[in-house]
Protein backbone atom coordinates (compact mmCIF):
# COMPACT_ATOMS: atom_id res chain seq x y z
CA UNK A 1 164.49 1.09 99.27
CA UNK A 2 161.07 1.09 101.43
CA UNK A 3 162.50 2.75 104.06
CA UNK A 4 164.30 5.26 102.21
CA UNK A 5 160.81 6.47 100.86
CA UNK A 6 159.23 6.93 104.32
CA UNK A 7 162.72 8.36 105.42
CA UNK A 8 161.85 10.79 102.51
CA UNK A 9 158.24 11.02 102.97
CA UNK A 10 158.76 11.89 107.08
CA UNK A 11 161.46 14.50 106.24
CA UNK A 12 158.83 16.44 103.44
CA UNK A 13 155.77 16.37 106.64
CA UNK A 14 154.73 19.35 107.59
CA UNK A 15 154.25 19.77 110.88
CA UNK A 16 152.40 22.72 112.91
CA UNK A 17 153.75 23.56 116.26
CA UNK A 18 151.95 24.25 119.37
CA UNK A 19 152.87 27.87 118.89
CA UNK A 20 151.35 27.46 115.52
CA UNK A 21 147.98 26.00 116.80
CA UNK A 22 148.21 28.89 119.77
CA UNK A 23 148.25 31.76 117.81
CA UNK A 24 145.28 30.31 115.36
CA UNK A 25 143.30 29.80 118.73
CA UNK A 26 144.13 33.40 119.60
CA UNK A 27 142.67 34.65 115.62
CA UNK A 28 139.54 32.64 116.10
CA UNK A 29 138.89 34.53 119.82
CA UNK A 30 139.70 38.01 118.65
CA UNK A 31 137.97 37.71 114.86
CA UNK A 32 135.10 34.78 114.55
CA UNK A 33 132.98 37.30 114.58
CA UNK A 34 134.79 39.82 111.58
CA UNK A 35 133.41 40.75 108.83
CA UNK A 36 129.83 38.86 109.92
CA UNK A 37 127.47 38.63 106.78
CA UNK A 38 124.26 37.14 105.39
CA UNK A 39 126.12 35.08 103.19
CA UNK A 40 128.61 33.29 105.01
CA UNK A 41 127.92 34.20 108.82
CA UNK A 42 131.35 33.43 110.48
CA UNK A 43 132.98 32.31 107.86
CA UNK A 44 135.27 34.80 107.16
CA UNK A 45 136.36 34.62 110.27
CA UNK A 46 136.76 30.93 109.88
CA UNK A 47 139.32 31.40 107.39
CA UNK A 48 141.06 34.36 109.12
CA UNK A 49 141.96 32.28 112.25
CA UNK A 50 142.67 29.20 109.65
CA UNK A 51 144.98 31.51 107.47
CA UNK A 52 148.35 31.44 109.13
CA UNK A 53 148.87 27.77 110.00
CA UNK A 54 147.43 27.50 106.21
CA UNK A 55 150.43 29.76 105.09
CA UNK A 56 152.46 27.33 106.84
CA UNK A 57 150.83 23.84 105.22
CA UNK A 58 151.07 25.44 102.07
CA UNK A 59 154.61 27.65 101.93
CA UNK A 60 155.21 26.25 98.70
CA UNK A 61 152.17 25.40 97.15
CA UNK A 62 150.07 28.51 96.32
CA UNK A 63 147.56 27.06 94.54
CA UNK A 64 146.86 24.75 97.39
CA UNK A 65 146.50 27.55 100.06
CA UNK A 66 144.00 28.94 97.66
CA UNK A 67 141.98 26.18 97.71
CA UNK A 68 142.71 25.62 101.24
CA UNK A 69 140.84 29.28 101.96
CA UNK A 70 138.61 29.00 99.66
CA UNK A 71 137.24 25.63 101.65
CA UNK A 72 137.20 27.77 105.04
CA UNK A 73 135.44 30.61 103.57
CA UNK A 74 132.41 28.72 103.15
CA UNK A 75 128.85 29.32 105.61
CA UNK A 76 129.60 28.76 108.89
CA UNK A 77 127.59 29.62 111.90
CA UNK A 78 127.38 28.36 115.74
CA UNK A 79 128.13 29.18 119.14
CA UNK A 80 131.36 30.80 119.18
CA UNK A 81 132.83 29.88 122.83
CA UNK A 82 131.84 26.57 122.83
CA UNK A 83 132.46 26.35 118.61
CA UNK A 84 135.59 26.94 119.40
CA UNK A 85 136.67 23.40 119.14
CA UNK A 86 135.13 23.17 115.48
CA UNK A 87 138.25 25.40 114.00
CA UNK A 88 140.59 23.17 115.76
CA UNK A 89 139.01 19.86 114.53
CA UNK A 90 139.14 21.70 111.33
CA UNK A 91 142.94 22.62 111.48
CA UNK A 92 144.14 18.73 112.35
CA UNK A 93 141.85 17.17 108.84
CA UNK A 94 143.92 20.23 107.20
CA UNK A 95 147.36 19.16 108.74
CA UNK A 96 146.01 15.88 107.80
CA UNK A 97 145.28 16.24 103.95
CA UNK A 98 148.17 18.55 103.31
CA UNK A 99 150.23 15.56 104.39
CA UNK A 100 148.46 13.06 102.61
CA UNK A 101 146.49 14.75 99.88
CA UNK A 102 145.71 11.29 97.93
CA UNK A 103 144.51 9.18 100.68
CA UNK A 104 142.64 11.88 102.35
CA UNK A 105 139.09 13.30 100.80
CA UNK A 106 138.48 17.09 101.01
CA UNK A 107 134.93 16.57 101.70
CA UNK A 108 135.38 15.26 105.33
CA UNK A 109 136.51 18.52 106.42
CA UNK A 110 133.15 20.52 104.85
CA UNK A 111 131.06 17.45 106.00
CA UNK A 112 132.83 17.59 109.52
CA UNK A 113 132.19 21.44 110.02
CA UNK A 114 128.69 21.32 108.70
CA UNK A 115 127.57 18.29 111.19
CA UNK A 116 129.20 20.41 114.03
CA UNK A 117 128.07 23.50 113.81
CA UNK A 118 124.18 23.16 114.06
CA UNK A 119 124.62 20.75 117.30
CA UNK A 120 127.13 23.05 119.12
CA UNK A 121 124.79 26.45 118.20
CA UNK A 122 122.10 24.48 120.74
CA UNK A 123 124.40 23.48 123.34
CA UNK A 124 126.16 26.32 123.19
CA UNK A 125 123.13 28.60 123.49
CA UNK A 126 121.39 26.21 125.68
CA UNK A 127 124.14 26.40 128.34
CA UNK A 128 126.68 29.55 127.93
CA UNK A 129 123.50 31.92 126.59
CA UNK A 130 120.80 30.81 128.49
CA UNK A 131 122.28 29.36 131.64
CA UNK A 132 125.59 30.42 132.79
CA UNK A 133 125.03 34.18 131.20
CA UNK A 134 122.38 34.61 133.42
CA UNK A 135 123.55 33.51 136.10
CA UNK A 136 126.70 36.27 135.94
CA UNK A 137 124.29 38.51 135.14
CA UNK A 138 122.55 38.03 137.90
CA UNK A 139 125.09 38.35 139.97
CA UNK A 140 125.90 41.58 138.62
CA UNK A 141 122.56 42.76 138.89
CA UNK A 142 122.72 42.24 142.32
CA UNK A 143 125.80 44.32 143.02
CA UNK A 144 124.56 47.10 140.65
CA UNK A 145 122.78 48.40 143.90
CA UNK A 146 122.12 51.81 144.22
CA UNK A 147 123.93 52.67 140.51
CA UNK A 148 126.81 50.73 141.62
CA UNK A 149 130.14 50.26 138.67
CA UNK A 150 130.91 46.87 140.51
CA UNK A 151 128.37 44.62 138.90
CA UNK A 152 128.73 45.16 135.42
CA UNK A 153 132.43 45.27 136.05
CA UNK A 154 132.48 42.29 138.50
CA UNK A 155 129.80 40.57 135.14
CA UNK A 156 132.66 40.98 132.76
CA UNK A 157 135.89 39.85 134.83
CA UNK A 158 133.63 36.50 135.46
CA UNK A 159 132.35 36.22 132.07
CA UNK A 160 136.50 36.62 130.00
CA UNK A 161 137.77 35.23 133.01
CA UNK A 162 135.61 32.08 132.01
CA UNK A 163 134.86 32.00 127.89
CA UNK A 164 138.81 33.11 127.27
CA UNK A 165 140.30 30.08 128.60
CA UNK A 166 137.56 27.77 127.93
CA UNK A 167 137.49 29.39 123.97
CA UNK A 168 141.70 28.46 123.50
CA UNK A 169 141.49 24.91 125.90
CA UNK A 170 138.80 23.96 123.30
CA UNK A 171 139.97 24.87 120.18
CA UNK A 172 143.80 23.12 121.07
CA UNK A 173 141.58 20.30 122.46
CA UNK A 174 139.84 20.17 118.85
CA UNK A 175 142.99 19.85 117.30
CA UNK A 176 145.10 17.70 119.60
CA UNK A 177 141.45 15.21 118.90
CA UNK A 178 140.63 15.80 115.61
CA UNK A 179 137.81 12.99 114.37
CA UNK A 180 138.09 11.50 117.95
CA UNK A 181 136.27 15.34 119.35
CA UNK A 182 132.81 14.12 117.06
CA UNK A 183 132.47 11.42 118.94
CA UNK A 184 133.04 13.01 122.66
CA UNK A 185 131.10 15.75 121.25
CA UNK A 186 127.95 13.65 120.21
CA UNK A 187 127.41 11.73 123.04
CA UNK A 188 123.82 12.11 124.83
CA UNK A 189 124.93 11.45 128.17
CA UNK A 190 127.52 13.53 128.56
CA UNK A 191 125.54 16.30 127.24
CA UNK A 192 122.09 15.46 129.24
CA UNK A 193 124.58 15.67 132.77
CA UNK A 194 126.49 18.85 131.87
CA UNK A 195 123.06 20.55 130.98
CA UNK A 196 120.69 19.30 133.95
CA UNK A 197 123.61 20.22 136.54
CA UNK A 198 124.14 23.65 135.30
CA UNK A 199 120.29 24.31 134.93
CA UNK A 200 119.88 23.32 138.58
CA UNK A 201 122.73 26.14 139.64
CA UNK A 202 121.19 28.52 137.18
CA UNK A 203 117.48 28.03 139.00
CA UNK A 204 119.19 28.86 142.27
CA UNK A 205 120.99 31.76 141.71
CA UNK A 206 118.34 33.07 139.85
CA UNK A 207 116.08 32.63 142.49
CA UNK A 208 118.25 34.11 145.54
CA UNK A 209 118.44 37.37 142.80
CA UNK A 210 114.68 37.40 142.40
CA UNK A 211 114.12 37.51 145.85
CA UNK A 212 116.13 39.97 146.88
CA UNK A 213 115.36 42.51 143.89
CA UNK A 214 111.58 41.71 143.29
CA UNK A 215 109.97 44.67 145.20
CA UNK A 216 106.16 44.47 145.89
CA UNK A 217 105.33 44.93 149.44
CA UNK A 218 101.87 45.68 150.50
CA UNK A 219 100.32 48.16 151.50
CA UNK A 220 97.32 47.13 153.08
CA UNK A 221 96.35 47.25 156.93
CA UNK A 222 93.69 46.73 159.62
CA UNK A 223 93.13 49.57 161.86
CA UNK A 224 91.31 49.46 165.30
CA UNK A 225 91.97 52.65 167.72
CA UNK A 226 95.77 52.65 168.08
CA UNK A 227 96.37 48.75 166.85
CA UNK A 228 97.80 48.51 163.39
CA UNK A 229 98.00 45.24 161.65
CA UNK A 230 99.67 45.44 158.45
CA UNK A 231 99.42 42.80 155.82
CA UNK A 232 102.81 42.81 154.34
CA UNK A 233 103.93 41.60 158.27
CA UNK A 234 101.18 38.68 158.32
CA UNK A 235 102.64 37.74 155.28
CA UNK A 236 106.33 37.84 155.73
CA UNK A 237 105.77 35.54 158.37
CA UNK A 238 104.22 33.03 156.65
CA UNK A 239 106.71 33.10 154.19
CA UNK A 240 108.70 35.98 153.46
CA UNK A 241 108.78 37.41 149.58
CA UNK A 242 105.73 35.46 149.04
CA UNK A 243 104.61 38.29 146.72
CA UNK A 244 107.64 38.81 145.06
CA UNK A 245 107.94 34.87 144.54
CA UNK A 246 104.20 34.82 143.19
CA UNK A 247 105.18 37.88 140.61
CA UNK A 248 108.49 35.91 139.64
CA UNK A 249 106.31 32.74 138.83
CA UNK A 250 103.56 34.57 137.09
CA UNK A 251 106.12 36.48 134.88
CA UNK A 252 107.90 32.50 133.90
CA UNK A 253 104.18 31.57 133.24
CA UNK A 254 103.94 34.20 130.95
CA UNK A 255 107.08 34.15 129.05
CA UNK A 256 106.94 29.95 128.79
CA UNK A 257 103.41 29.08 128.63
CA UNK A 258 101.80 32.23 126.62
CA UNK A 259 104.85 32.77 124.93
CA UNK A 260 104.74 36.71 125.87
CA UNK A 261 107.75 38.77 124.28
CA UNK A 262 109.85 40.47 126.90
CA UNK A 263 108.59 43.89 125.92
CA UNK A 264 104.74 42.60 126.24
CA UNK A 265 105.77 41.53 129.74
CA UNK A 266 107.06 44.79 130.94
CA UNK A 267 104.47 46.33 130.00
CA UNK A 268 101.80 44.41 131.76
CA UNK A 269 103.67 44.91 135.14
CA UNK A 270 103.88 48.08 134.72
CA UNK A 271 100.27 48.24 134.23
CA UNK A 272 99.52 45.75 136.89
CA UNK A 273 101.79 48.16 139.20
CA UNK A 274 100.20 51.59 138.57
CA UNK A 275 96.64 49.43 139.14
CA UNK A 276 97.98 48.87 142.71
CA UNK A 277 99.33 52.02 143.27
CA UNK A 278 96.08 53.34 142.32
CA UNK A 279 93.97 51.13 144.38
CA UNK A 280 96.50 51.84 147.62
CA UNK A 281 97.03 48.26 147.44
CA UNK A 282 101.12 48.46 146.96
């Protein structure tokens, strides 16, 4: 008799399949960001990419799938690439309640999504926004050259060709994981590694671009009868770009230590630059 009620119970489990999971992946990339407002952020979106494996949970319980949406519309707000395993965590506890909806509580899924999306907004931001995005872009920068189409083209093949398949691995991932993602996703180590290393790459590249399209070369020289000496020479072998390099430092000063606004910045080189100009020092 026991085993003709799990017989029963296994044959009335709804299942999604990995085409299922795909094309809910596929909603969350194209439409996380629909429909954006004060009141929920992303949450509409949420739901959206939710909604068809939802239909599927639910094909015969309408009432459910109500409830079901009306859980994903709520506030929701992080990083969206690497937040992209937050909808798929989400999808497994709803697989998992619509299966067992008196053993499992509702209130795991909000409390799971809430804990998750303030953590993954930092590392998100921390890494995609302010490390690797600036790294692409300056790598675009520096084939922009001259008015060139082939950095802000060669800027957005890297950047899909990298947040696409990184955006669907992680939201499967979420699923395939569910509760187990928290615990991958919480740990300190992993996190500290992943960040130093990619801050170390981002300091380099940045630098090479700095170097190469920081322009401040002096104008100064010593004249005696037909002997030039010009300063910018003295000083490129020394070190060349040491100007450039002490403008670049100057400018991270600014920005870190005095907390000057990117407009304020501009502004003072370009005041700084007609001074020199001026003064026939540049």
């Amino acid at each position: 008799m026991i085993l003709k009620e799990l017989a029963i119970m296994k044959k009335d489990e709804i299942k999604l399949s990995k085409g299922d999971v795909a094309k809910a992946s596929w909603r969350w990339l194209f439409f996380h960001q629909s429909a954006h407002n004060y009141e929920r952020m992303m949450g509409t979106g949420f739901a959206h990419s939710m909604s068809g494996a939802l239909e599927k949970l639910y094909k015969n319980d309408k009432k459910g799938l109500s409830k079901a949406l009306q859980r994903n519309l709520s506030f929701f707000n992080t990083e969206p690439q690497l937040g992209a395993i937050i909808p798929g965590i989400t999808l497994a506890l709803e697989e998992t309640y619509a299966n067992n909806k008196e053993e499992f509580d509702t209130e795991i899924i909000s409390s799971t999504k809430n804990a998750l999306m303030g953590p993954l907004a930092g590392i998100g931001d921390s890494i995609l926004v302010g490390t690797i995005n600036p790294i692409l872009l300056s790598i675009g920068i520096g084939l922009s050259a001259g008015g060139s189409a082939l950095g802000p083209l060669t800027f957005l093949t890297m950047w899909l060709a990298l947040m696409v398949p990184m955006k669907y691995f992680l939201f499967v991932k979420g699923y395939s994981l569910g509760l187990d993602a928290v615990k991958i996703l919480m740990n300190e180590e992993i996190k500290t590694k992943v960040t130093t290393s990619l801050t170390i790459i981002g300091l380099i590249v940045i630098g090479g671009v700095a170097s190469s399209t920081i322009q401040a070369p002096i104008a100064l020289s010593f004249t005696s009868g037909e002997m030039k000496i010009s300063l910018q020479e003295i000083l490129d072998k020394i070190m060349p770009n040491l100007f450039p390099l002490v403008i670049a430092l100057v400018s991270y000063f600014l920005v870190d230590k005095k907390k000057w606004s990117t407009n304020k910045l501009l502004f003072g080189i370009l005041i700084f630059a007609a001074i020199m100009v001026t003064l026939r020092i540049m």
